């Protein structure tokens, strides 16, 4: 099978967005009031019931997990935790590799930002939160679609102090790291070296020779 290399992200915004601090400060000072989608509420109830049935273990969250390759991987790495993969696409979650999941692995179709807010409202925290190769939204006018520019960013911070974000766009990593600093969270931005690709994006970016970046709080 032939391999088509992934294109390097192109953007007219080569550095941290000039409005990042203004946007983050605004979201930290206000409450996101968008109603939670019905399917997100149902997904949260499914999660909560599973969590209770397993004896309330620590939670590992894999947001925007796509086909859930990484979620399955984490379920083996964190066997004493409930590993939850979230994605908006039922089609991606329904792939054949997910037909037989470990007992501690749960896949849910929902809006990630809804789920974060529901966790916060329930006063639940997660042991580790993975944000692997999110949509970069590279156009400058789309800052508020990036995780760190989204109105739900405060909920993302509220549910875990241990965040692992990976991206192949250095500007995204720098922005996320800066947004954490604005919110008084300490973090480290490093070039990421992967011995084993755990998502399709990570695999394609590595094969394409892209430099990967990681921000860990």
Short mmCIF file of C-alpha atoms in Angstrom, two decimals:
data_model
loop_
_atom_site.label_atom_id
_atom_site.label_comp_id
_atom_site.label_asym_id
_atom_site.label_seq_id
_atom_site.Cartn_x
_atom_site.Cartn_y
_atom_site.Cartn_z
CA UNK A 1 0.00 0.00 0.00
CA UNK A 2 1.43 3.40 -0.98
CA UNK A 3 1.96 6.03 1.71
CA UNK A 4 1.00 9.67 1.21
CA UNK A 5 3.01 11.93 3.54
CA UNK A 6 1.07 14.33 5.71
CA UNK A 7 1.49 18.01 4.85
CA UNK A 8 3.17 20.31 7.35
CA UNK A 9 0.62 22.67 8.91
CA UNK A 10 0.51 25.99 7.09
CA UNK A 11 -0.76 29.10 8.83
CA UNK A 12 -0.55 32.85 8.50
CA UNK A 13 -0.11 32.81 12.30
CA UNK A 14 3.47 31.63 12.95
CA UNK A 15 3.63 32.68 16.62
CA UNK A 16 1.37 32.74 19.69
CA UNK A 17 -1.86 34.58 18.89
CA UNK A 18 -1.78 38.24 19.91
CA UNK A 19 -5.19 37.91 21.58
CA UNK A 20 -4.47 34.72 23.53
CA UNK A 21 -4.19 36.33 26.97
CA UNK A 22 -7.30 38.43 26.42
CA UNK A 23 -9.31 35.36 25.39
CA UNK A 24 -8.03 33.11 28.19
CA UNK A 25 -8.56 35.79 30.85
CA UNK A 26 -12.11 36.32 29.62
CA UNK A 27 -12.94 32.62 29.81
CA UNK A 28 -11.35 32.25 33.24
CA UNK A 29 -13.54 35.08 34.51
CA UNK A 30 -16.85 33.97 32.99
CA UNK A 31 -19.03 30.86 32.97
CA UNK A 32 -19.67 28.91 29.77
CA UNK A 33 -23.47 28.66 29.59
CA UNK A 34 -24.04 26.71 26.39
CA UNK A 35 -26.57 23.91 27.14
CA UNK A 36 -25.14 20.41 27.35
CA UNK A 37 -26.22 18.25 24.42
CA UNK A 38 -28.63 15.44 25.26
CA UNK A 39 -26.30 12.77 23.87
CA UNK A 40 -23.45 14.13 26.00
CA UNK A 41 -25.63 13.91 29.11
CA UNK A 42 -26.51 10.30 28.28
CA UNK A 43 -22.83 9.52 27.73
CA UNK A 44 -21.93 10.99 31.11
CA UNK A 45 -24.61 8.92 32.83
CA UNK A 46 -23.22 5.81 31.13
CA UNK A 47 -19.75 6.72 32.35
CA UNK A 48 -20.95 7.42 35.88
CA UNK A 49 -22.75 4.09 36.15
CA UNK A 50 -19.68 2.20 34.92
CA UNK A 51 -17.45 4.14 37.30
CA UNK A 52 -19.69 3.28 40.27
CA UNK A 53 -19.92 -0.39 39.24
CA UNK A 54 -16.11 -0.65 39.14
CA UNK A 55 -15.76 0.75 42.65
CA UNK A 56 -14.94 4.38 41.78
CA UNK A 57 -11.41 3.86 40.42
CA UNK A 58 -9.13 6.66 39.25
CA UNK A 59 -10.07 7.99 35.82
CA UNK A 60 -7.89 8.46 32.75
CA UNK A 61 -9.44 10.58 30.01
CA UNK A 62 -8.57 10.42 26.31
CA UNK A 63 -10.40 13.34 24.69
CA UNK A 64 -11.11 13.39 20.95
CA UNK A 65 -9.76 9.84 20.76
CA UNK A 66 -10.85 9.18 17.16
CA UNK A 67 -10.75 5.43 16.49
CA UNK A 68 -9.68 4.90 20.13
CA UNK A 69 -6.35 3.22 19.37
CA UNK A 70 -4.80 5.34 22.11
CA UNK A 71 -7.65 4.59 24.53
CA UNK A 72 -7.11 0.86 24.11
CA UNK A 73 -3.38 1.39 24.67
CA UNK A 74 -3.98 3.39 27.85
CA UNK A 75 -6.37 0.75 29.19
CA UNK A 76 -3.39 -1.62 29.27
CA UNK A 77 -1.05 1.01 30.73
CA UNK A 78 -3.51 2.00 33.48
CA UNK A 79 -5.12 -1.31 34.38
CA UNK A 80 -6.24 -0.06 37.82
CA UNK A 81 -8.05 2.94 36.29
CA UNK A 82 -11.18 3.45 34.25
CA UNK A 83 -9.91 4.71 30.89
CA UNK A 84 -12.51 6.77 29.03
CA UNK A 85 -12.22 7.70 25.37
CA UNK A 86 -14.39 10.54 24.09
CA UNK A 87 -15.18 11.40 20.50
CA UNK A 88 -17.95 13.14 18.60
CA UNK A 89 -17.99 10.57 15.80
CA UNK A 90 -19.96 7.38 16.35
CA UNK A 91 -18.47 6.01 13.12
CA UNK A 92 -14.88 6.36 14.33
CA UNK A 93 -15.70 4.75 17.67
CA UNK A 94 -17.56 1.86 16.02
CA UNK A 95 -14.55 0.48 14.14
CA UNK A 96 -13.92 -3.27 14.41
CA UNK A 97 -10.88 -2.89 16.66
CA UNK A 98 -13.23 -1.72 19.42
CA UNK A 99 -15.43 -4.79 19.34
CA UNK A 100 -13.81 -6.42 22.37
CA UNK A 101 -12.63 -3.86 24.92
CA UNK A 102 -11.02 -4.44 28.29
CA UNK A 103 -13.36 -4.09 31.27
CA UNK A 104 -11.62 -0.88 32.31
CA UNK A 105 -12.03 0.73 28.87
CA UNK A 106 -15.10 2.81 27.99
CA UNK A 107 -15.78 4.64 24.72
CA UNK A 108 -18.37 7.39 24.59
CA UNK A 109 -19.80 9.52 21.82
CA UNK A 110 -20.18 13.04 23.15
CA UNK A 111 -18.96 16.60 22.96
CA UNK A 112 -15.68 16.64 24.87
CA UNK A 113 -16.34 20.11 26.26
CA UNK A 114 -19.75 18.98 27.54
CA UNK A 115 -18.18 16.00 29.27
CA UNK A 116 -15.52 18.16 30.93
CA UNK A 117 -18.20 20.48 32.30
CA UNK A 118 -20.26 17.57 33.59
CA UNK A 119 -17.21 16.15 35.36
CA UNK A 120 -16.57 19.54 36.93
CA UNK A 121 -20.19 19.88 38.03
CA UNK A 122 -20.01 16.42 39.61
CA UNK A 123 -16.77 17.48 41.37
CA UNK A 124 -14.88 14.60 39.77
CA UNK A 125 -11.25 14.78 38.72
CA UNK A 126 -9.21 12.60 36.41
CA UNK A 127 -5.80 11.11 37.16
CA UNK A 128 -4.47 11.95 33.68
CA UNK A 129 -5.99 13.79 30.73
CA UNK A 130 -4.66 13.14 27.23
CA UNK A 131 -5.24 15.58 24.35
CA UNK A 132 -3.52 13.87 21.44
CA UNK A 133 -3.17 15.75 18.15
CA UNK A 134 -6.25 17.97 18.37
CA UNK A 135 -7.54 19.76 15.30
CA UNK A 136 -5.12 22.71 15.08
CA UNK A 137 -7.58 25.19 13.57
CA UNK A 138 -4.60 27.04 12.07
CA UNK A 139 -6.45 30.12 10.82
CA UNK A 140 -5.92 33.06 13.24
CA UNK A 141 -9.67 33.76 13.39
CA UNK A 142 -10.24 30.27 14.77
CA UNK A 143 -8.32 30.76 18.03
CA UNK A 144 -11.43 30.06 20.12
CA UNK A 145 -11.88 26.67 18.46
CA UNK A 146 -8.54 25.49 19.84
CA UNK A 147 -8.75 23.78 23.25
CA UNK A 148 -6.90 26.58 25.05
CA UNK A 149 -9.02 29.29 23.40
CA UNK A 150 -12.34 27.55 23.95
CA UNK A 151 -14.83 28.83 26.58
CA UNK A 152 -14.63 25.39 28.25
CA UNK A 153 -10.89 25.74 28.91
CA UNK A 154 -11.51 26.47 32.64
CA UNK A 155 -13.36 23.14 32.94
CA UNK A 156 -10.46 21.37 31.24
CA UNK A 157 -8.21 22.81 33.95
CA UNK A 158 -10.65 22.05 36.77
CA UNK A 159 -10.85 18.30 36.11
CA UNK A 160 -7.13 17.48 36.11
CA UNK A 161 -3.76 18.97 36.96
CA UNK A 162 -2.01 16.28 34.87
CA UNK A 163 -2.50 17.05 31.19
CA UNK A 164 -0.59 15.58 28.25
CA UNK A 165 -1.07 17.45 24.98
CA UNK A 166 0.71 16.40 21.78
CA UNK A 167 0.72 18.17 18.42
CA UNK A 168 2.73 18.52 15.25
CA UNK A 169 2.22 22.31 15.18
CA UNK A 170 4.73 24.09 17.39
CA UNK A 171 2.57 27.23 17.63
CA UNK A 172 -0.31 25.20 19.07
CA UNK A 173 1.98 23.73 21.73
CA UNK A 174 3.38 27.17 22.58
CA UNK A 175 -0.11 28.62 22.86
CA UNK A 176 -1.33 25.79 25.08
CA UNK A 177 1.72 26.14 27.31
CA UNK A 178 1.21 29.91 27.50
CA UNK A 179 -2.50 29.51 28.29
CA UNK A 180 -1.62 27.19 31.18
CA UNK A 181 0.81 29.79 32.51
CA UNK A 182 -1.87 32.51 32.26
CA UNK A 183 -4.07 30.25 34.42
CA UNK A 184 -1.16 29.77 36.89
CA UNK A 185 -0.53 26.15 35.92
CA UNK A 186 3.06 25.01 35.63
CA UNK A 187 3.90 22.95 32.54
CA UNK A 188 6.77 21.87 30.35
CA UNK A 189 6.96 22.09 26.56
CA UNK A 190 9.37 19.68 24.91
CA UNK A 191 10.05 18.06 21.56
CA UNK A 192 8.31 14.71 21.69
CA UNK A 193 10.10 11.51 20.74
CA UNK A 194 7.82 8.50 20.36
CA UNK A 195 9.11 4.93 20.51
CA UNK A 196 5.64 3.59 19.72
CA UNK A 197 2.95 5.47 17.84
CA UNK A 198 -0.37 5.14 19.66
CA UNK A 199 -2.65 7.05 17.27
CA UNK A 200 -3.04 7.04 13.51
CA UNK A 201 -2.09 10.71 13.42
CA UNK A 202 1.04 10.13 15.48
CA UNK A 203 2.05 7.28 13.17
CA UNK A 204 1.47 9.32 10.02
CA UNK A 205 3.28 12.38 11.34
CA UNK A 206 6.28 10.29 12.36
CA UNK A 207 6.41 8.56 8.97
CA UNK A 208 6.13 11.97 7.32
CA UNK A 209 9.13 13.24 9.28
CA UNK A 210 7.24 15.86 11.28
CA UNK A 211 8.61 17.23 14.52
CA UNK A 212 6.19 16.49 17.37
CA UNK A 213 5.64 18.63 20.44
CA UNK A 214 4.37 17.80 23.91
CA UNK A 215 3.06 19.94 26.75
CA UNK A 216 2.76 18.26 30.15
CA UNK A 217 1.33 19.95 33.21
#
